[in-house]
Amino acid sequence: MKNVYHIENGLNKLTDGRINPTHNTEKIVILVLLGFLLRIKSFNELNLMIRNNEFSKLFPRGTRLPLVDTIRDTLKVIDIKGLKRINEYIIKKAVENKVFKNGTIDGYTVADIDGTKFFGSNKKSCPECLRNKAHCFHSGAVMSIVGEGPKLVIDFENYRLGQDSESNDEGEQNVAQRLLTDVVSIHKNLIDVVVYDALACNSVWINHCIEHGVDVIVRTKNNNNNRIKEVKKKVNKSEKAEVWIEEKGFEKIEV
């Protein structure tokens, strides 16, 4: 992380808008990053480790580390764009180092998109929160590499209040379209194939991918999907276009 991706350079540039803070943003984010790396389950557990000086040898002698209240207050106001820039640099460096030279699945670099909820509370909120009655939350879509090699998160995109409907599938697909557009623009020729779930089983999403030069796979699980029934009815009567058989003969795929 230090020698190849120079993460500390990006952390040095992070800002959060606090005035004359006791603890700088970099120090706080490093502690949170350590929490992720160690799979710490809660801020309370992280706070206990800080109080027990378990991270003291990772910082210069005499460094006073922030406790959980300061960490929470900082994360509320941190500049998300700064974190995106760090991630963008990591992806570009991985490409430069030819990490994906041979692709991730059969020579193709494959990425997956999925929707997720980042935060939810019945008590705390911010001006950009989405709302479902008394519940306030943030949701979005995340794209990451799948297949062989490192499973890097390429980018993420948030729902936008007043622009994306949080209560139906259309909102998530709008977010996913913006995400794909940004990734193709910033990381040219990185993604060959994008995989999405049955939510994207429509011409709007497929055409959006084709326009951006990315092949698309839509994974459907529901056999009661009327669109799938219609396709099967027409296609099953036609000749097979191609057949793949796994080397040992255990799996056969017909198109």
PDB file of C-alpha atoms in Angstrom:
ATOM      1  CA  MET A   1       0.000   0.000   0.000  1.00  0.00           C
ATOM      2  CA  LYS A   2       2.841   2.393   0.827  1.00  0.00           C
ATOM      3  CA  ASN A   3       5.470   1.435  -1.725  1.00  0.00           C
ATOM      4  CA  VAL A   4       3.293   0.750  -4.783  1.00  0.00           C
ATOM      5  CA  TYR A   5       0.088   2.749  -4.383  1.00  0.00           C
ATOM      6  CA  HIS A   6       1.492   5.546  -2.151  1.00  0.00           C
ATOM      7  CA  ILE A   7      -1.733   5.701  -0.173  1.00  0.00           C
ATOM      8  CA  GLU A   8      -0.275   8.158   2.352  1.00  0.00           C
ATOM      9  CA  ASN A   9       0.092  10.815  -0.388  1.00  0.00           C
ATOM     10  CA  GLY A  10      -3.656  10.717  -0.994  1.00  0.00           C
ATOM     11  CA  LEU A  11      -4.462  10.664   2.719  1.00  0.00           C
ATOM     12  CA  ASN A  12      -2.326  13.796   3.242  1.00  0.00           C
ATOM     13  CA  LYS A  13      -4.613  15.704   0.879  1.00  0.00           C
ATOM     14  CA  LEU A  14      -7.917  14.725   2.515  1.00  0.00           C
ATOM     15  CA  THR A  15      -9.971  17.548   4.030  1.00  0.00           C
ATOM     16  CA  ASP A  16     -13.094  17.641   6.179  1.00  0.00           C
ATOM     17  CA  GLY A  17     -13.897  21.306   6.794  1.00  0.00           C
ATOM     18  CA  ARG A  18     -13.177  21.312  10.540  1.00  0.00           C
ATOM     19  CA  ILE A  19     -11.546  24.491  11.899  1.00  0.00           C
ATOM     20  CA  ASN A  20      -8.311  24.102  13.912  1.00  0.00           C
ATOM     21  CA  PRO A  21      -8.808  20.351  14.579  1.00  0.00           C
ATOM     22  CA  THR A  22      -6.801  18.621  17.319  1.00  0.00           C
ATOM     23  CA  HIS A  23      -6.365  15.542  15.110  1.00  0.00           C
ATOM     24  CA  ASN A  24      -5.753  15.807  11.378  1.00  0.00           C
ATOM     25  CA  THR A  25      -7.891  13.992   8.820  1.00  0.00           C
ATOM     26  CA  GLU A  26      -5.099  11.654   7.714  1.00  0.00           C
ATOM     27  CA  LYS A  27      -4.602  10.225  11.210  1.00  0.00           C
ATOM     28  CA  ILE A  28      -8.317   9.557  11.640  1.00  0.00           C
ATOM     29  CA  VAL A  29      -8.712   7.888   8.247  1.00  0.00           C
ATOM     30  CA  ILE A  30      -5.665   5.666   8.872  1.00  0.00           C
ATOM     31  CA  LEU A  31      -7.295   4.391  12.079  1.00  0.00           C
ATOM     32  CA  VAL A  32     -10.525   3.615  10.207  1.00  0.00           C
ATOM     33  CA  LEU A  33      -8.514   1.905   7.455  1.00  0.00           C
ATOM     34  CA  LEU A  34      -6.763  -0.242  10.064  1.00  0.00           C
ATOM     35  CA  GLY A  35     -10.190  -1.135  11.420  1.00  0.00           C
ATOM     36  CA  PHE A  36     -11.257  -2.345   7.953  1.00  0.00           C
ATOM     37  CA  LEU A  37      -8.048  -4.325   7.467  1.00  0.00           C
ATOM     38  CA  LEU A  38      -8.456  -6.045  10.839  1.00  0.00           C
ATOM     39  CA  ARG A  39     -12.198  -6.602  10.224  1.00  0.00           C
ATOM     40  CA  ILE A  40     -13.142  -4.803  13.418  1.00  0.00           C
ATOM     41  CA  LYS A  41     -16.893  -5.175  13.888  1.00  0.00           C
ATOM     42  CA  SER A  42     -17.769  -1.826  15.482  1.00  0.00           C
ATOM     43  CA  PHE A  43     -16.492   1.616  16.386  1.00  0.00           C
ATOM     44  CA  ASN A  44     -16.694   0.594  20.041  1.00  0.00           C
ATOM     45  CA  GLU A  45     -14.223  -2.230  19.400  1.00  0.00           C
ATOM     46  CA  LEU A  46     -11.928   0.197  17.533  1.00  0.00           C
ATOM     47  CA  ASN A  47     -12.219   2.655  20.423  1.00  0.00           C
ATOM     48  CA  LEU A  48     -11.208  -0.036  22.922  1.00  0.00           C
ATOM     49  CA  MET A  49      -8.121  -0.915  20.855  1.00  0.00           C
ATOM     50  CA  ILE A  50      -7.113   2.759  20.693  1.00  0.00           C
ATOM     51  CA  ARG A  51      -7.527   3.143  24.482  1.00  0.00           C
ATOM     52  CA  ASN A  52      -5.383   0.006  24.986  1.00  0.00           C
ATOM     53  CA  ASN A  53      -2.617   1.561  22.822  1.00  0.00           C
ATOM     54  CA  GLU A  54      -2.731  -1.319  20.346  1.00  0.00           C
ATOM     55  CA  PHE A  55      -1.867   1.022  17.449  1.00  0.00           C
ATOM     56  CA  SER A  56       0.818   3.046  19.260  1.00  0.00           C
ATOM     57  CA  LYS A  57       3.756   1.428  17.423  1.00  0.00           C
ATOM     58  CA  LEU A  58       2.275   2.395  14.040  1.00  0.00           C
ATOM     59  CA  PHE A  59       2.568   6.123  14.808  1.00  0.00           C
ATOM     60  CA  PRO A  60       5.507   8.314  15.929  1.00  0.00           C
ATOM     61  CA  ARG A  61       6.307   8.123  19.642  1.00  0.00           C
ATOM     62  CA  GLY A  62       4.060  10.375  21.724  1.00  0.00           C
ATOM     63  CA  THR A  63       1.303  10.665  19.094  1.00  0.00           C
ATOM     64  CA  ARG A  64      -2.087  11.212  20.735  1.00  0.00           C
ATOM     65  CA  LEU A  65      -4.731   9.226  18.871  1.00  0.00           C
ATOM     66  CA  PRO A  66      -8.360  10.369  18.516  1.00  0.00           C
ATOM     67  CA  LEU A  67     -11.181   8.437  20.160  1.00  0.00           C
ATOM     68  CA  VAL A  68     -14.403   7.289  18.571  1.00  0.00           C
ATOM     69  CA  ASP A  69     -16.403  10.551  19.032  1.00  0.00           C
ATOM     70  CA  THR A  70     -13.790  12.504  17.097  1.00  0.00           C
ATOM     71  CA  ILE A  71     -13.647   9.800  14.423  1.00  0.00           C
ATOM     72  CA  ARG A  72     -17.433   9.888  13.988  1.00  0.00           C
ATOM     73  CA  ASP A  73     -17.548  13.695  13.817  1.00  0.00           C
ATOM     74  CA  THR A  74     -14.822  13.712  11.162  1.00  0.00           C
ATOM     75  CA  LEU A  75     -16.406  11.049   8.998  1.00  0.00           C
ATOM     76  CA  LYS A  76     -19.664  13.027   8.974  1.00  0.00           C
ATOM     77  CA  VAL A  77     -18.010  15.934   7.160  1.00  0.00           C
ATOM     78  CA  ILE A  78     -15.111  14.349   5.262  1.00  0.00           C
ATOM     79  CA  ASP A  79     -14.735  15.229   1.573  1.00  0.00           C
ATOM     80  CA  ILE A  80     -15.896  12.095  -0.274  1.00  0.00           C
ATOM     81  CA  LYS A  81     -14.332  13.382  -3.510  1.00  0.00           C
ATOM     82  CA  GLY A  82     -10.915  13.101  -1.884  1.00  0.00           C
ATOM     83  CA  LEU A  83     -11.533   9.420  -1.143  1.00  0.00           C
ATOM     84  CA  LYS A  84     -12.680   8.902  -4.741  1.00  0.00           C
ATOM     85  CA  ARG A  85      -9.454  10.451  -6.025  1.00  0.00           C
ATOM     86  CA  ILE A  86      -7.404   8.025  -3.916  1.00  0.00           C
ATOM     87  CA  ASN A  87      -9.353   5.070  -5.302  1.00  0.00           C
ATOM     88  CA  GLU A  88      -9.047   6.413  -8.856  1.00  0.00           C
ATOM     89  CA  TYR A  89      -5.263   6.590  -8.477  1.00  0.00           C
ATOM     90  CA  ILE A  90      -5.138   2.996  -7.155  1.00  0.00           C
ATOM     91  CA  ILE A  91      -7.018   1.710 -10.226  1.00  0.00           C
ATOM     92  CA  LYS A  92      -4.824   3.698 -12.639  1.00  0.00           C
ATOM     93  CA  LYS A  93      -1.691   2.388 -10.906  1.00  0.00           C
ATOM     94  CA  ALA A  94      -2.988  -1.192 -11.130  1.00  0.00           C
ATOM     95  CA  VAL A  95      -3.550  -0.733 -14.875  1.00  0.00           C
ATOM     96  CA  GLU A  96      -0.096   0.838 -15.263  1.00  0.00           C
ATOM     97  CA  ASN A  97       1.430  -2.168 -13.476  1.00  0.00           C
ATOM     98  CA  LYS A  98      -0.463  -4.470 -15.880  1.00  0.00           C
ATOM     99  CA  VAL A  99      -2.387  -6.168 -13.095  1.00  0.00           C
ATOM    100  CA  PHE A 100      -5.272  -6.817 -15.541  1.00  0.00           C
ATOM    101  CA  LYS A 101      -3.115  -7.523 -18.614  1.00  0.00           C
ATOM    102  CA  ASN A 102      -4.568 -11.034 -18.970  1.00  0.00           C
ATOM    103  CA  GLY A 103      -8.079 -10.043 -17.915  1.00  0.00           C
ATOM    104  CA  THR A 104      -9.928 -11.600 -14.997  1.00  0.00           C
ATOM    105  CA  ILE A 105     -12.115 -14.222 -16.759  1.00  0.00           C
ATOM    106  CA  ASP A 106     -10.992 -15.898 -20.012  1.00  0.00           C
ATOM    107  CA  GLY A 107      -8.903 -12.905 -21.056  1.00  0.00           C
ATOM    108  CA  TYR A 108     -11.659 -10.333 -20.436  1.00  0.00           C
ATOM    109  CA  THR A 109     -11.670  -7.826 -17.588  1.00  0.00           C
ATOM    110  CA  VAL A 110     -15.051  -8.340 -15.952  1.00  0.00           C
ATOM    111  CA  ALA A 111     -16.741  -6.005 -13.473  1.00  0.00           C
ATOM    112  CA  ASP A 112     -19.906  -6.440 -11.440  1.00  0.00           C
ATOM    113  CA  ILE A 113     -22.424  -3.787 -10.381  1.00  0.00           C
ATOM    114  CA  ASP A 114     -24.696  -4.135  -7.384  1.00  0.00           C
ATOM    115  CA  GLY A 115     -26.876  -1.780  -5.371  1.00  0.00           C
ATOM    116  CA  THR A 116     -26.268  -1.376  -1.661  1.00  0.00           C
ATOM    117  CA  LYS A 117     -27.348   0.648   1.357  1.00  0.00           C
ATOM    118  CA  PHE A 118     -24.475   2.581   2.918  1.00  0.00           C
ATOM    119  CA  PHE A 119     -26.217   4.021   5.981  1.00  0.00           C
ATOM    120  CA  GLY A 120     -29.600   4.031   7.679  1.00  0.00           C
ATOM    121  CA  SER A 121     -31.023   5.571  10.841  1.00  0.00           C
ATOM    122  CA  ASN A 122     -34.307   6.579  12.417  1.00  0.00           C
ATOM    123  CA  LYS A 123     -32.539   9.277  14.469  1.00  0.00           C
ATOM    124  CA  LYS A 124     -29.654  10.756  12.474  1.00  0.00           C
ATOM    125  CA  SER A 125     -29.841  12.394   9.064  1.00  0.00           C
ATOM    126  CA  CYS A 126     -28.245  14.947   6.754  1.00  0.00           C
ATOM    127  CA  PRO A 127     -29.642  17.244   4.021  1.00  0.00           C
ATOM    128  CA  GLU A 128     -28.766  14.673   1.325  1.00  0.00           C
ATOM    129  CA  CYS A 129     -30.458  11.704   3.049  1.00  0.00           C
ATOM    130  CA  LEU A 130     -33.140   9.732   1.243  1.00  0.00           C
ATOM    131  CA  ARG A 131     -36.258   9.175   3.346  1.00  0.00           C
ATOM    132  CA  ASN A 132     -38.790   6.427   3.806  1.00  0.00           C
ATOM    133  CA  LYS A 133     -41.212   7.820   6.389  1.00  0.00           C
ATOM    134  CA  ALA A 134     -39.102   8.268   9.555  1.00  0.00           C
ATOM    135  CA  HIS A 135     -36.144   6.275   8.208  1.00  0.00           C
ATOM    136  CA  CYS A 136     -33.233   8.231   6.702  1.00  0.00           C
ATOM    137  CA  PHE A 137     -30.602   6.506   4.601  1.00  0.00           C
ATOM    138  CA  HIS A 138     -27.965   6.655   1.880  1.00  0.00           C
ATOM    139  CA  SER A 139     -27.916   4.105  -0.940  1.00  0.00           C
ATOM    140  CA  GLY A 140     -25.926   3.665  -4.113  1.00  0.00           C
ATOM    141  CA  ALA A 141     -24.353   1.312  -6.631  1.00  0.00           C
ATOM    142  CA  VAL A 142     -20.829  -0.109  -6.467  1.00  0.00           C
ATOM    143  CA  MET A 143     -18.678  -1.558  -9.266  1.00  0.00           C
ATOM    144  CA  SER A 144     -15.883  -4.015  -8.517  1.00  0.00           C
ATOM    145  CA  ILE A 145     -13.625  -6.390 -10.410  1.00  0.00           C
ATOM    146  CA  VAL A 146     -14.686 -10.071 -10.430  1.00  0.00           C
ATOM    147  CA  GLY A 147     -12.751 -13.166 -11.470  1.00  0.00           C
ATOM    148  CA  GLU A 148      -9.037 -13.777 -11.057  1.00  0.00           C
ATOM    149  CA  GLY A 149      -6.710 -11.218  -9.509  1.00  0.00           C
ATOM    150  CA  PRO A 150      -7.398  -8.479  -6.962  1.00  0.00           C
ATOM    151  CA  LYS A 151     -11.070  -7.656  -6.342  1.00  0.00           C
ATOM    152  CA  LEU A 152     -10.653  -3.903  -6.597  1.00  0.00           C
ATOM    153  CA  VAL A 153     -13.613  -1.592  -6.104  1.00  0.00           C
ATOM    154  CA  ILE A 154     -13.491   0.561  -9.237  1.00  0.00           C
ATOM    155  CA  ASP A 155     -15.992   3.240  -8.258  1.00  0.00           C
ATOM    156  CA  PHE A 156     -19.306   3.937  -6.557  1.00  0.00           C
ATOM    157  CA  GLU A 157     -22.206   6.295  -7.168  1.00  0.00           C
ATOM    158  CA  ASN A 158     -24.790   7.600  -4.693  1.00  0.00           C
ATOM    159  CA  TYR A 159     -28.497   8.085  -5.164  1.00  0.00           C
ATOM    160  CA  ARG A 160     -29.214  11.788  -5.618  1.00  0.00           C
ATOM    161  CA  LEU A 161     -32.020  13.295  -3.591  1.00  0.00           C
ATOM    162  CA  GLY A 162     -34.856  14.488  -5.830  1.00  0.00           C
ATOM    163  CA  GLN A 163     -33.300  12.908  -8.928  1.00  0.00           C
ATOM    164  CA  ASP A 164     -33.307   9.148  -8.281  1.00  0.00           C
ATOM    165  CA  SER A 165     -36.368   7.404  -6.921  1.00  0.00           C
ATOM    166  CA  GLU A 166     -35.393   5.397  -3.843  1.00  0.00           C
ATOM    167  CA  SER A 167     -38.582   3.317  -3.829  1.00  0.00           C
ATOM    168  CA  ASN A 168     -38.364   1.485  -7.176  1.00  0.00           C
ATOM    169  CA  ASP A 169     -35.927  -0.207  -9.540  1.00  0.00           C
ATOM    170  CA  GLU A 170     -35.714   2.765 -11.900  1.00  0.00           C
ATOM    171  CA  GLY A 171     -33.728   4.773  -9.341  1.00  0.00           C
ATOM    172  CA  GLU A 172     -31.007   2.144  -8.948  1.00  0.00           C
ATOM    173  CA  GLN A 173     -30.686   1.745 -12.697  1.00  0.00           C
ATOM    174  CA  ASN A 174     -30.215   5.509 -13.136  1.00  0.00           C
ATOM    175  CA  VAL A 175     -27.437   5.363 -10.540  1.00  0.00           C
ATOM    176  CA  ALA A 176     -25.837   2.344 -12.290  1.00  0.00           C
ATOM    177  CA  GLN A 177     -25.920   4.137 -15.649  1.00  0.00           C
ATOM    178  CA  ARG A 178     -24.098   7.164 -14.202  1.00  0.00           C
ATOM    179  CA  LEU A 179     -21.594   4.832 -12.550  1.00  0.00           C
ATOM    180  CA  LEU A 180     -20.793   3.009 -15.809  1.00  0.00           C
ATOM    181  CA  THR A 181     -20.492   6.300 -17.713  1.00  0.00           C
ATOM    182  CA  ASP A 182     -18.014   7.668 -15.147  1.00  0.00           C
ATOM    183  CA  VAL A 183     -15.911   4.488 -15.085  1.00  0.00           C
ATOM    184  CA  VAL A 184     -15.661   4.292 -18.892  1.00  0.00           C
ATOM    185  CA  SER A 185     -14.734   7.987 -19.020  1.00  0.00           C
ATOM    186  CA  ILE A 186     -12.091   7.878 -16.269  1.00  0.00           C
ATOM    187  CA  HIS A 187     -10.662   4.380 -16.881  1.00  0.00           C
ATOM    188  CA  LYS A 188     -10.746   4.039 -20.663  1.00  0.00           C
ATOM    189  CA  ASN A 189     -10.627   0.466 -22.044  1.00  0.00           C
ATOM    190  CA  LEU A 190     -10.404  -1.059 -18.559  1.00  0.00           C
ATOM    191  CA  ILE A 191     -13.751  -2.885 -18.516  1.00  0.00           C
ATOM    192  CA  ASP A 192     -14.637  -5.413 -21.236  1.00  0.00           C
ATOM    193  CA  VAL A 193     -17.726  -6.955 -19.651  1.00  0.00           C
ATOM    194  CA  VAL A 194     -20.142  -5.731 -16.987  1.00  0.00           C
ATOM    195  CA  VAL A 195     -22.418  -8.077 -15.011  1.00  0.00           C
ATOM    196  CA  TYR A 196     -25.657  -6.937 -13.383  1.00  0.00           C
ATOM    197  CA  ASP A 197     -28.631  -8.695 -11.794  1.00  0.00           C
ATOM    198  CA  ALA A 198     -32.157  -9.171 -13.164  1.00  0.00           C
ATOM    199  CA  LEU A 199     -32.978  -5.532 -12.435  1.00  0.00           C
ATOM    200  CA  ALA A 200     -31.080  -4.686 -15.638  1.00  0.00           C
ATOM    201  CA  CYS A 201     -33.038  -7.087 -17.830  1.00  0.00           C
ATOM    202  CA  ASN A 202     -34.230  -4.381 -20.218  1.00  0.00           C
ATOM    203  CA  SER A 203     -33.183  -2.597 -23.394  1.00  0.00           C
ATOM    204  CA  VAL A 204     -32.395   0.692 -21.602  1.00  0.00           C
ATOM    205  CA  TRP A 205     -29.506  -0.846 -19.653  1.00  0.00           C
ATOM    206  CA  ILE A 206     -28.272  -3.108 -22.463  1.00  0.00           C
ATOM    207  CA  ASN A 207     -28.213  -0.248 -24.987  1.00  0.00           C
ATOM    208  CA  HIS A 208     -26.440   2.004 -22.460  1.00  0.00           C
ATOM    209  CA  CYS A 209     -23.647  -0.582 -22.133  1.00  0.00           C
ATOM    210  CA  ILE A 210     -23.392  -1.087 -25.908  1.00  0.00           C
ATOM    211  CA  GLU A 211     -23.135   2.690 -26.462  1.00  0.00           C
ATOM    212  CA  HIS A 212     -20.171   2.754 -24.074  1.00  0.00           C
ATOM    213  CA  GLY A 213     -18.396  -0.157 -25.769  1.00  0.00           C
ATOM    214  CA  VAL A 214     -18.937  -2.629 -22.932  1.00  0.00           C
ATOM    215  CA  ASP A 215     -20.403  -6.123 -23.335  1.00  0.00           C
ATOM    216  CA  VAL A 216     -23.176  -6.882 -20.882  1.00  0.00           C
ATOM    217  CA  ILE A 217     -24.313  -9.977 -18.988  1.00  0.00           C
ATOM    218  CA  VAL A 218     -27.615  -9.906 -17.109  1.00  0.00           C
ATOM    219  CA  ARG A 219     -28.068 -12.619 -14.485  1.00  0.00           C
ATOM    220  CA  THR A 220     -31.688 -13.664 -14.042  1.00  0.00           C
ATOM    221  CA  LYS A 221     -32.879 -16.017 -11.312  1.00  0.00           C
ATOM    222  CA  ASN A 222     -36.643 -15.686 -11.390  1.00  0.00           C
ATOM    223  CA  ASN A 223     -38.198 -18.187 -13.803  1.00  0.00           C
ATOM    224  CA  ASN A 224     -41.495 -16.316 -13.574  1.00  0.00           C
ATOM    225  CA  ASN A 225     -39.980 -13.263 -15.256  1.00  0.00           C
ATOM    226  CA  ASN A 226     -42.304 -12.569 -18.207  1.00  0.00           C
ATOM    227  CA  ARG A 227     -39.505 -11.156 -20.330  1.00  0.00           C
ATOM    228  CA  ILE A 228     -37.465 -14.348 -19.912  1.00  0.00           C
ATOM    229  CA  LYS A 229     -40.519 -16.491 -20.733  1.00  0.00           C
ATOM    230  CA  GLU A 230     -41.091 -14.528 -23.929  1.00  0.00           C
ATOM    231  CA  VAL A 231     -37.466 -14.919 -25.032  1.00  0.00           C
ATOM    232  CA  LYS A 232     -37.412 -18.649 -24.246  1.00  0.00           C
ATOM    233  CA  LYS A 233     -40.621 -19.203 -26.188  1.00  0.00           C
ATOM    234  CA  LYS A 234     -39.103 -17.679 -29.332  1.00  0.00           C
ATOM    235  CA  VAL A 235     -35.523 -18.927 -28.995  1.00  0.00           C
ATOM    236  CA  ASN A 236     -36.073 -22.527 -27.906  1.00  0.00           C
ATOM    237  CA  LYS A 237     -37.624 -23.332 -31.301  1.00  0.00           C
ATOM    238  CA  SER A 238     -34.571 -22.080 -33.204  1.00  0.00           C
ATOM    239  CA  GLU A 239     -31.296 -23.833 -33.989  1.00  0.00           C
ATOM    240  CA  LYS A 240     -28.488 -23.608 -31.430  1.00  0.00           C
ATOM    241  CA  ALA A 241     -26.017 -20.859 -32.289  1.00  0.00           C
ATOM    242  CA  GLU A 242     -23.174 -22.222 -30.173  1.00  0.00           C
ATOM    243  CA  VAL A 243     -22.484 -24.925 -27.603  1.00  0.00           C
ATOM    244  CA  TRP A 244     -19.771 -24.911 -24.932  1.00  0.00           C
ATOM    245  CA  ILE A 245     -18.833 -28.115 -23.130  1.00  0.00           C
ATOM    246  CA  GLU A 246     -16.556 -28.033 -20.107  1.00  0.00           C
ATOM    247  CA  GLU A 247     -13.366 -30.069 -20.629  1.00  0.00           C
ATOM    248  CA  LYS A 248     -14.440 -32.957 -18.392  1.00  0.00           C
ATOM    249  CA  GLY A 249     -17.912 -32.910 -19.896  1.00  0.00           C
ATOM    250  CA  PHE A 250     -19.701 -32.045 -16.668  1.00  0.00           C
ATOM    251  CA  GLU A 251     -21.190 -28.776 -17.851  1.00  0.00           C
ATOM    252  CA  LYS A 252     -22.833 -27.861 -21.131  1.00  0.00           C
ATOM    253  CA  ILE A 253     -24.032 -24.403 -22.170  1.00  0.00           C
ATOM    254  CA  GLU A 254     -26.183 -23.842 -25.243  1.00  0.00           C
ATOM    255  CA  VAL A 255     -26.947 -20.510 -26.882  1.00  0.00           C
TER     256      VAL A 255
END
